[in-house]
Structure formats: C-alpha cells, structure tokens
Amino acid sequence: MPRPGRNTYSDQKPPYSYISLTAMAIQSSPEKMLPLSEIYKFIMDRFPYYRENTQRWQNSLRHNLSFNDCFIKIPRRPDQPGKGSFWALHPSCGDMFENGSFLRRRKRFKVTITSDHLAPSKPADAALYLQQQAKLRLSALAATGTHLPPMNGYNLGVSQSSSFKHPFAIENIIARDYKIPGGLAFTTMQPMSAGYPLHNQLSTTWPHMYSSTVMDTTAPISMPNGEYSTYGVPLKSICQGGQTLPAIPVPIKPTPTSVPRISALHSHLPTFLSSSPQSLSPTSPQTAISQSSPATPGNSLTSPASVLLSVAVH
DNA sequence: GTTTGTTTATCGCGCT
DNA sequence: AGCGCGATAAACAAAC
C-alpha cells in the first residue's frame, strides 16, 4: 500500500546492485545468456523503478557488464544477425553475494588464469564452456522430442527450464534472507506454508518487484519429487523464433593473470547445497515446465555451476 | 542515427 | 585514513 504523498513501493529502487540485477536476468534465461536488450527488458519488466531514467541506469549497467569479470561476452554467430553479443555469468563467479546483501558483494570477482579445466576462468574458455552447455541443452530438447507450448521466452517466468538454481537465480535471491536498505532484516521464508513463501507475502515483501508470472500465477503448480534433479531444456531459442544460440566463442576481454581458484569451488558449496527446492517459490513457472520424467536425457545435462557442484562434491 | 561496448573519472558509502 | 565496491557520468569507437 503506497504511502500517502510518496511514491509507490514499486517506484522505489530495488535493493539490488546492477550486478545482481544483471545476474538475475541472465540466470532467468534458459541458456543462461542474454543479449543486452533482453537484460534491459528483464529488469524493466520486473522492476518498475527501472522504467524511468533508462539512459542513466542502462549506461551504468553496460559499464558493469564490461567492467566486471563475472560477466562474459559471447559473440553471435555470423549467420545470427542481431545487435550485440550475448552476456553470461562466468561459471566460476559463484555466489558473490553470499553475505546476504545484494547491494554489495563480499569481493569483486576477478578472472584468473588457472590450470583448473573444470572451472574455466579465462573469458574465452568460459564463453566456450557456456556455449557448449547451452548447445547440450538444446540437443537434449531435440533428442527427447519434448513438446513444449510456445511461450514468450523468459517473460513467462524465470529459470523455467532449469532445475538447478544458480545463486543468482531469482528464486534464490528472493528466497533468502537479506537486509533491506533501511537496516531492517527480514526473510521471505519467514511466514510460509509448507516451506514456501506465499504469493501475497512475496508481493508485499517485495513491492518493488513486479512479475506477472511469479506473482500472478494462479494455476496450481506441482513440484514433482524428481523435478529438482531434472535439468530442463531451453525454450527461448526455440520458441522465440529467430534467436538461437551463438556459436563460436572468441576471446573478448583481455585475460588477467591469475592463481588457481580451487577455493572458489568450496566457497560455492554451501550456497549450492542450500539451493533446495524449499527455497523456491511454488509459483515459479519453471515447476510447471518440468513435467518431463526424471529419466529424460536432460538429466545428464547440467549448468556450468552444477558441474562445479558435482565436481566439488566428488 | 541508434545501439552496444569500453574506458576513465568521480563520488559516496561501508568496512577495517 | 585507506581501501574496496557500487553508482553515475561522460567520451569514444564499433557495429548494426
């Protein structure tokens, strides 16, 4: 309920840095990569605050994309016309916000050169890695012949095709404790039924956030037991008619020097493990998508981050 | 011309 | 105080 004489909650600046907003957008896409325009769109769709002063914040956002190593640029194929490249999260960036604040990271993520082939650190390697993952997901869809209804890309929801929830997955972000700028600490997990935050609880707790899908879903959504272990298939590139995966990655950012980042793997673990289904909103549309059998080939596919997890666990 | 991407600079804030 | 991070502005180049 808006305060008299003051802007509505939705007009207030969301308590996220541009980095976290961008990461959310990227994570929300099936391929875990988005062109700049789609990142803009994601943010504007969900955060009315960013429907104004677009020049200002979009400039800032572009600055962040270029400046921060946690974002990697993946070029389009020559036969894939369109402006700009795809942007993805660096597979090794992990949970930069594990301190619970999405305004400020514990430490800036810096790309490092490493012999650790499991977690590519060089931007070019990471780009290749991500593209391969995306291709795998596409192949899985083709192989299973899974029929999916046409949908408007990620705007129908977030991470609908992926059961793995990267720390930046919006479900994870909105589900964990965090501090609002005023200093009040609260959690969206607090009052809930069966471990899930309720719709109106979400919408009142996160008035600045706006998602027709997440907030307005009325259809009952089941959470099959096997759902969480199922890696879904990408939808956007197939259903959005036109946009397909970029192809050959090329190094774009200069590669800084580095040290092995084995420790990064360990630092990811707690977050990954905490990304249990309980932390997901039942309204998340991805749960409706993941109807396929847990035994589908898609199971063998993992996101870059989940690969890290399995590697780290073993 | 517009969009996208890079780079530099400055400022504020929080932490140590 | 010094440092690191985030936000913002601005200039510039390249691609579309």
Short mmCIF file of C-alpha atoms (C1' of nucleotides) in Angstrom, two decimals:
data_model
loop_
_atom_site.label_atom_id
_atom_site.label_comp_id
_atom_site.label_asym_id
_atom_site.label_seq_id
_atom_site.Cartn_x
_atom_site.Cartn_y
_atom_site.Cartn_z
CA MET A 1 0.00 0.00 0.00
CA PRO A 2 1.59 3.21 -1.08
CA ARG A 3 2.32 5.83 1.45
CA PRO A 4 0.34 8.98 1.02
CA GLY A 5 2.26 11.66 -0.70
CA ARG A 6 5.06 9.37 -1.51
CA ASN A 7 5.91 7.20 -4.43
CA THR A 8 4.53 3.76 -4.54
CA TYR A 9 6.75 0.96 -3.38
CA SER A 10 7.18 -0.07 -6.95
CA ASP A 11 8.79 3.24 -7.66
CA GLN A 12 11.41 2.66 -5.07
CA LYS A 13 14.78 1.50 -6.10
CA PRO A 14 15.11 -2.23 -5.67
CA PRO A 15 17.73 -3.29 -3.15
CA TYR A 16 19.91 -4.85 -5.77
CA SER A 17 23.05 -3.70 -7.40
CA TYR A 18 23.23 -3.66 -11.16
CA ILE A 19 25.43 -6.68 -10.93
CA SER A 20 22.83 -8.70 -9.12
CA LEU A 21 20.07 -7.47 -11.39
CA THR A 22 22.05 -8.45 -14.42
CA ALA A 23 22.91 -11.77 -12.92
CA MET A 24 19.25 -12.38 -12.20
CA ALA A 25 18.34 -11.65 -15.79
CA ILE A 26 21.00 -13.93 -17.16
CA GLN A 27 20.11 -16.70 -14.78
CA SER A 28 16.49 -16.42 -15.73
CA SER A 29 17.17 -17.31 -19.31
CA PRO A 30 17.20 -20.96 -20.34
CA GLU A 31 20.58 -20.68 -21.97
CA LYS A 32 21.98 -18.65 -19.11
CA MET A 33 22.94 -15.96 -21.52
CA LEU A 34 21.15 -12.91 -22.80
CA PRO A 35 21.74 -10.06 -25.17
CA LEU A 36 21.89 -6.64 -23.65
CA SER A 37 18.45 -5.67 -24.85
CA GLU A 38 16.94 -8.69 -23.13
CA ILE A 39 18.68 -7.84 -19.90
CA TYR A 40 17.17 -4.41 -20.10
CA LYS A 41 13.81 -5.91 -20.78
CA PHE A 42 14.01 -8.33 -17.89
CA ILE A 43 14.82 -5.58 -15.45
CA MET A 44 12.16 -3.24 -16.74
CA ASP A 45 9.56 -5.96 -16.77
CA ARG A 46 10.12 -6.79 -13.16
CA PHE A 47 11.20 -3.57 -11.61
CA PRO A 48 9.03 -0.61 -12.47
CA TYR A 49 11.63 1.64 -10.96
CA TYR A 50 13.80 0.99 -13.96
CA ARG A 51 11.21 2.04 -16.45
CA GLU A 52 12.35 5.57 -15.94
CA ASN A 53 15.69 7.21 -16.49
CA THR A 54 16.63 4.41 -18.78
CA GLN A 55 19.60 6.25 -20.19
CA ARG A 56 21.15 6.56 -16.81
CA TRP A 57 20.83 3.07 -15.46
CA GLN A 58 21.40 1.37 -18.76
CA ASN A 59 24.67 3.16 -19.12
CA SER A 60 25.57 2.01 -15.65
CA LEU A 61 24.55 -1.49 -16.46
CA ARG A 62 26.67 -1.57 -19.59
CA HIS A 63 29.53 -0.26 -17.59
CA ASN A 64 29.09 -3.09 -15.14
CA LEU A 65 28.96 -5.68 -17.87
CA SER A 66 32.21 -4.52 -19.32
CA PHE A 67 33.93 -3.75 -16.11
CA ASN A 68 33.17 -6.84 -14.08
CA ASP A 69 34.85 -10.09 -14.90
CA CYS A 70 31.89 -12.01 -13.61
CA PHE A 71 30.16 -11.22 -16.88
CA ILE A 72 31.45 -12.71 -20.06
CA LYS A 73 30.55 -11.80 -23.56
CA ILE A 74 29.59 -14.48 -26.02
CA PRO A 75 29.50 -13.38 -29.64
CA ARG A 76 26.75 -14.22 -32.02
CA ARG A 77 27.38 -16.42 -34.97
CA PRO A 78 27.85 -14.52 -38.22
CA ASP A 79 24.66 -16.09 -39.51
CA GLN A 80 22.79 -14.91 -36.47
CA PRO A 81 22.06 -11.30 -37.19
CA GLY A 82 21.32 -9.06 -34.33
CA LYS A 83 22.86 -6.38 -32.32
CA GLY A 84 25.39 -7.01 -29.70
CA SER A 85 26.63 -10.15 -28.10
CA PHE A 86 25.20 -12.44 -25.51
CA TRP A 87 26.16 -11.95 -21.93
CA ALA A 88 26.61 -14.75 -19.48
CA LEU A 89 27.78 -15.26 -15.97
CA HIS A 90 31.26 -16.53 -15.58
CA PRO A 91 30.99 -20.16 -14.47
CA SER A 92 33.39 -19.53 -11.64
CA CYS A 93 31.80 -16.43 -10.28
CA GLY A 94 29.83 -18.46 -7.80
CA ASP A 95 27.92 -16.71 -5.13
CA MET A 96 29.34 -13.25 -4.95
CA PHE A 97 26.57 -12.16 -2.68
CA GLU A 98 26.73 -14.88 -0.15
CA ASN A 99 26.92 -12.31 2.61
CA GLY A 100 23.23 -11.83 2.07
CA SER A 101 23.36 -8.34 0.71
CA PHE A 102 22.61 -7.89 -2.95
CA LEU A 103 23.81 -4.36 -2.90
CA ARG A 104 27.37 -5.10 -2.12
CA ARG A 105 29.49 -8.13 -2.78
CA ARG A 106 31.99 -9.51 -0.39
CA LYS A 107 34.62 -9.24 -3.00
CA ARG A 108 34.78 -8.30 -6.59
CA PHE A 109 35.03 -11.29 -8.85
CA LYS A 110 38.22 -11.33 -10.85
CA VAL A 111 39.00 -13.72 -13.60
CA THR A 112 42.08 -15.74 -13.04
CA ILE A 113 44.13 -17.99 -15.24
CA THR A 114 44.18 -21.45 -13.92
CA SER A 115 45.04 -24.93 -14.90
CA ASP A 116 41.78 -25.99 -13.40
CA HIS A 117 39.99 -27.20 -16.50
CA LEU A 118 36.87 -27.90 -14.54
CA ALA A 119 36.16 -24.30 -13.91
CA PRO A 120 37.29 -22.26 -16.85
CA SER A 121 38.45 -18.90 -15.76
CA LYS A 122 39.57 -17.23 -18.91
CA PRO A 123 36.72 -15.39 -20.56
CA ALA A 124 37.25 -17.25 -23.79
CA ASP A 125 37.23 -20.59 -22.04
CA ALA A 126 34.21 -19.63 -20.05
CA ALA A 127 32.41 -18.50 -23.15
CA LEU A 128 33.16 -21.74 -24.89
CA TYR A 129 32.13 -23.63 -21.83
CA LEU A 130 28.83 -21.87 -21.57
CA GLN A 131 28.10 -22.27 -25.23
CA GLN A 132 28.74 -25.95 -25.03
CA GLN A 133 26.39 -26.19 -22.10
CA ALA A 134 23.72 -24.29 -23.95
CA LYS A 135 24.14 -26.46 -27.00
CA LEU A 136 23.84 -29.54 -24.87
CA ARG A 137 20.59 -28.30 -23.50
CA LEU A 138 19.29 -27.64 -26.98
CA SER A 139 20.39 -31.05 -28.15
CA ALA A 140 18.62 -32.64 -25.26
CA LEU A 141 15.41 -30.98 -26.24
CA ALA A 142 15.75 -32.16 -29.79
CA ALA A 143 16.61 -35.65 -28.66
CA THR A 144 13.72 -36.03 -26.28
CA GLY A 145 11.29 -34.50 -28.69
CA THR A 146 9.76 -32.81 -25.75
CA HIS A 147 6.86 -30.79 -26.87
CA LEU A 148 6.55 -27.50 -25.24
CA PRO A 149 3.91 -24.91 -25.74
CA PRO A 150 5.04 -21.71 -27.36
CA MET A 151 5.96 -19.19 -24.82
CA ASN A 152 7.22 -15.74 -24.62
CA GLY A 153 10.69 -16.61 -23.56
CA TYR A 154 11.74 -15.90 -20.08
CA ASN A 155 8.99 -13.41 -19.63
CA LEU A 156 6.79 -16.26 -18.71
CA GLY A 157 8.90 -16.84 -15.75
CA VAL A 158 12.32 -17.46 -14.53
CA SER A 159 14.55 -20.42 -14.95
CA GLN A 160 11.68 -22.38 -16.23
CA SER A 161 13.83 -24.91 -17.89
CA SER A 162 16.43 -25.41 -15.29
CA SER A 163 16.04 -27.21 -12.08
CA PHE A 164 19.39 -26.11 -10.88
CA LYS A 165 19.31 -22.78 -9.18
CA HIS A 166 22.40 -20.73 -9.52
CA PRO A 167 22.99 -18.44 -6.58
CA PHE A 168 21.85 -15.65 -8.85
CA ALA A 169 18.70 -17.40 -9.85
CA ILE A 170 15.96 -15.05 -8.95
CA GLU A 171 14.22 -17.68 -6.91
CA ASN A 172 17.24 -18.00 -4.75
CA ILE A 173 17.73 -14.32 -4.47
CA ILE A 174 14.24 -13.55 -3.38
CA ALA A 175 14.06 -16.56 -1.14
CA ARG A 176 16.98 -15.90 1.07
CA ASP A 177 17.38 -13.63 3.98
CA TYR A 178 18.59 -10.25 3.15
CA LYS A 179 18.76 -6.79 4.51
CA ILE A 180 16.71 -4.01 3.17
CA PRO A 181 18.44 -0.70 2.86
CA GLY A 182 16.72 0.74 5.85
CA GLY A 183 18.55 -1.71 8.02
CA LEU A 184 15.66 -3.99 8.76
CA ALA A 185 16.45 -7.59 8.27
CA PHE A 186 13.79 -9.90 7.14
CA THR A 187 13.27 -13.05 5.28
CA THR A 188 10.84 -14.07 2.65
CA MET A 189 10.94 -17.51 4.11
CA GLN A 190 9.51 -16.42 7.38
CA PRO A 191 5.77 -16.87 7.17
CA MET A 192 5.02 -19.57 4.78
CA SER A 193 3.10 -22.63 4.17
CA ALA A 194 4.92 -25.84 3.55
CA GLY A 195 8.18 -24.02 3.35
CA TYR A 196 7.24 -21.69 0.54
CA PRO A 197 6.61 -18.02 0.63
CA LEU A 198 3.12 -17.15 -0.36
CA HIS A 199 2.22 -15.01 -3.31
CA ASN A 200 0.95 -12.07 -1.41
CA GLN A 201 3.73 -12.38 1.04
CA LEU A 202 6.11 -12.08 -1.78
CA SER A 203 4.33 -9.21 -3.33
CA THR A 204 4.10 -7.32 -0.12
CA THR A 205 7.57 -8.13 0.95
CA TRP A 206 8.97 -7.26 -2.45
CA PRO A 207 6.76 -4.46 -3.59
CA HIS A 208 9.43 -3.13 -5.87
CA MET A 209 9.44 -6.32 -7.78
CA TYR A 210 6.94 -6.96 -10.43
CA SER A 211 6.47 -10.21 -12.21
CA SER A 212 3.24 -11.08 -13.82
CA THR A 213 4.28 -14.64 -13.85
CA VAL A 214 5.78 -15.11 -10.50
CA MET A 215 3.30 -13.02 -8.65
CA ASP A 216 0.15 -13.60 -10.56
CA THR A 217 0.30 -17.26 -11.20
CA THR A 218 -2.97 -18.72 -10.13
CA ALA A 219 -2.77 -22.16 -11.60
CA PRO A 220 -1.67 -24.76 -9.12
CA ILE A 221 1.84 -25.84 -9.81
CA SER A 222 3.08 -29.15 -8.75
CA MET A 223 6.57 -29.80 -7.52
CA PRO A 224 7.33 -33.32 -8.56
CA ASN A 225 9.82 -35.05 -6.42
CA GLY A 226 12.17 -35.64 -9.26
CA GLU A 227 11.86 -32.16 -10.55
CA TYR A 228 14.74 -30.75 -8.72
CA SER A 229 17.20 -33.16 -10.13
CA THR A 230 16.00 -32.67 -13.63
CA TYR A 231 17.77 -30.29 -15.83
CA GLY A 232 15.25 -28.97 -18.26
CA VAL A 233 15.63 -27.82 -21.77
CA PRO A 234 15.98 -24.39 -23.23
CA LEU A 235 12.89 -22.79 -24.51
CA LYS A 236 13.76 -19.35 -25.58
CA SER A 237 15.93 -20.03 -28.52
CA ILE A 238 13.42 -22.42 -29.90
CA CYS A 239 10.23 -20.66 -29.10
CA GLN A 240 11.28 -17.13 -29.66
CA GLY A 241 11.64 -17.72 -33.31
CA GLY A 242 14.83 -16.43 -34.58
CA GLN A 243 17.18 -16.12 -31.76
CA THR A 244 19.31 -19.11 -31.46
CA LEU A 245 22.49 -19.85 -29.74
CA PRO A 246 25.60 -18.04 -30.57
CA ALA A 247 28.28 -20.20 -31.87
CA ILE A 248 31.96 -19.85 -31.76
CA PRO A 249 33.24 -18.04 -28.78
CA VAL A 250 36.14 -15.77 -29.17
CA PRO A 251 38.16 -14.13 -26.51
CA ILE A 252 36.94 -10.67 -25.94
CA LYS A 253 38.21 -9.49 -22.65
CA PRO A 254 41.89 -9.44 -22.02
CA THR A 255 42.81 -12.21 -19.71
CA PRO A 256 44.25 -11.09 -16.43
CA THR A 257 46.85 -13.10 -14.68
CA SER A 258 45.81 -15.43 -12.09
CA VAL A 259 46.11 -18.00 -9.44
CA PRO A 260 44.28 -21.28 -9.07
CA ARG A 261 40.78 -20.81 -7.88
CA ILE A 262 40.16 -24.10 -6.24
CA SER A 263 38.97 -22.31 -3.18
CA ALA A 264 36.19 -20.82 -5.21
CA LEU A 265 34.69 -24.23 -5.60
CA HIS A 266 34.49 -24.70 -1.91
CA SER A 267 33.01 -21.33 -1.34
CA HIS A 268 30.20 -22.29 -3.69
CA LEU A 269 29.23 -25.38 -1.89
CA PRO A 270 27.14 -24.04 0.93
CA THR A 271 25.08 -21.94 -1.40
CA PHE A 272 24.52 -24.66 -3.86
CA LEU A 273 23.52 -27.06 -1.21
CA SER A 274 21.21 -24.53 0.29
CA SER A 275 19.50 -24.13 -3.03
CA SER A 276 16.98 -26.68 -2.05
CA PRO A 277 13.54 -26.83 -3.54
CA GLN A 278 12.22 -25.37 -0.34
CA SER A 279 13.79 -22.11 -1.22
CA LEU A 280 11.84 -21.86 -4.41
CA SER A 281 8.56 -20.20 -4.73
CA PRO A 282 5.87 -22.65 -5.75
CA THR A 283 4.70 -20.02 -8.12
CA SER A 284 7.84 -20.33 -10.11
CA PRO A 285 6.73 -21.24 -13.60
CA GLN A 286 9.68 -23.47 -14.10
CA THR A 287 7.99 -26.01 -11.95
CA ALA A 288 5.18 -26.17 -14.41
CA ILE A 289 7.56 -26.74 -17.24
CA SER A 290 9.50 -29.50 -15.63
CA GLN A 291 6.90 -32.12 -16.19
CA SER A 292 9.14 -34.48 -18.01
CA SER A 293 10.20 -37.71 -16.49
CA PRO A 294 13.22 -37.56 -14.26
CA ALA A 295 14.75 -40.15 -16.51
CA THR A 296 14.91 -37.92 -19.55
CA PRO A 297 18.28 -37.37 -21.14
CA GLY A 298 18.04 -33.85 -19.90
CA ASN A 299 19.05 -35.19 -16.56
CA SER A 300 22.53 -35.70 -17.69
CA LEU A 301 22.84 -32.10 -18.56
CA THR A 302 23.98 -29.63 -16.11
CA SER A 303 24.53 -25.98 -15.89
CA PRO A 304 28.07 -24.77 -15.55
CA ALA A 305 27.53 -24.16 -11.91
CA SER A 306 26.05 -27.54 -11.27
CA VAL A 307 29.04 -29.08 -12.93
CA LEU A 308 31.11 -27.26 -10.44
CA LEU A 309 28.98 -28.64 -7.70
CA SER A 310 29.28 -32.21 -8.80
CA VAL A 311 32.97 -31.80 -9.21
CA ALA A 312 33.33 -30.23 -5.85
CA VAL A 313 31.27 -32.87 -4.16
CA HIS A 314 33.20 -35.72 -5.59
"C1'" DG B 1 21.24 7.58 -36.11
"C1'" DT B 2 20.91 4.20 -32.68
"C1'" DT B 3 22.64 0.57 -30.04
"C1'" DT B 4 26.28 -1.73 -27.96
"C1'" DG B 5 30.62 -1.96 -25.68
"C1'" DT B 6 34.88 0.03 -23.48
"C1'" DT B 7 37.26 3.02 -20.71
"C1'" DT B 8 38.17 6.68 -17.48
"C1'" DA B 9 36.89 9.52 -13.81
"C1'" DT B 10 34.45 10.93 -9.76
"C1'" DC B 11 31.74 10.45 -5.70
"C1'" DG B 12 29.50 8.20 -1.75
"C1'" DC B 13 29.37 4.59 1.43
"C1'" DG B 14 30.81 0.82 4.39
"C1'" DC B 15 34.42 -1.71 6.37
"C1'" DT B 16 38.85 -2.31 8.72
"C1'" DA C 1 42.54 7.30 6.74
"C1'" DG C 2 42.78 3.99 3.39
"C1'" DC C 3 40.66 0.71 0.69
"C1'" DG C 4 37.20 -1.62 -1.99
"C1'" DC C 5 32.76 -1.64 -4.04
"C1'" DG C 6 28.85 0.38 -6.36
"C1'" DA C 7 26.61 4.20 -8.91
"C1'" DT C 8 26.88 7.65 -12.16
"C1'" DA C 9 28.59 10.44 -15.92
"C1'" DA C 10 30.90 11.01 -20.00
"C1'" DA C 11 33.70 10.30 -24.04
"C1'" DC C 12 34.63 7.43 -27.60
"C1'" DA C 13 34.54 3.61 -31.00
"C1'" DA C 14 32.42 -0.10 -33.44
"C1'" DA C 15 28.54 -2.48 -35.18
"C1'" DC C 16 24.11 -2.53 -36.97
#
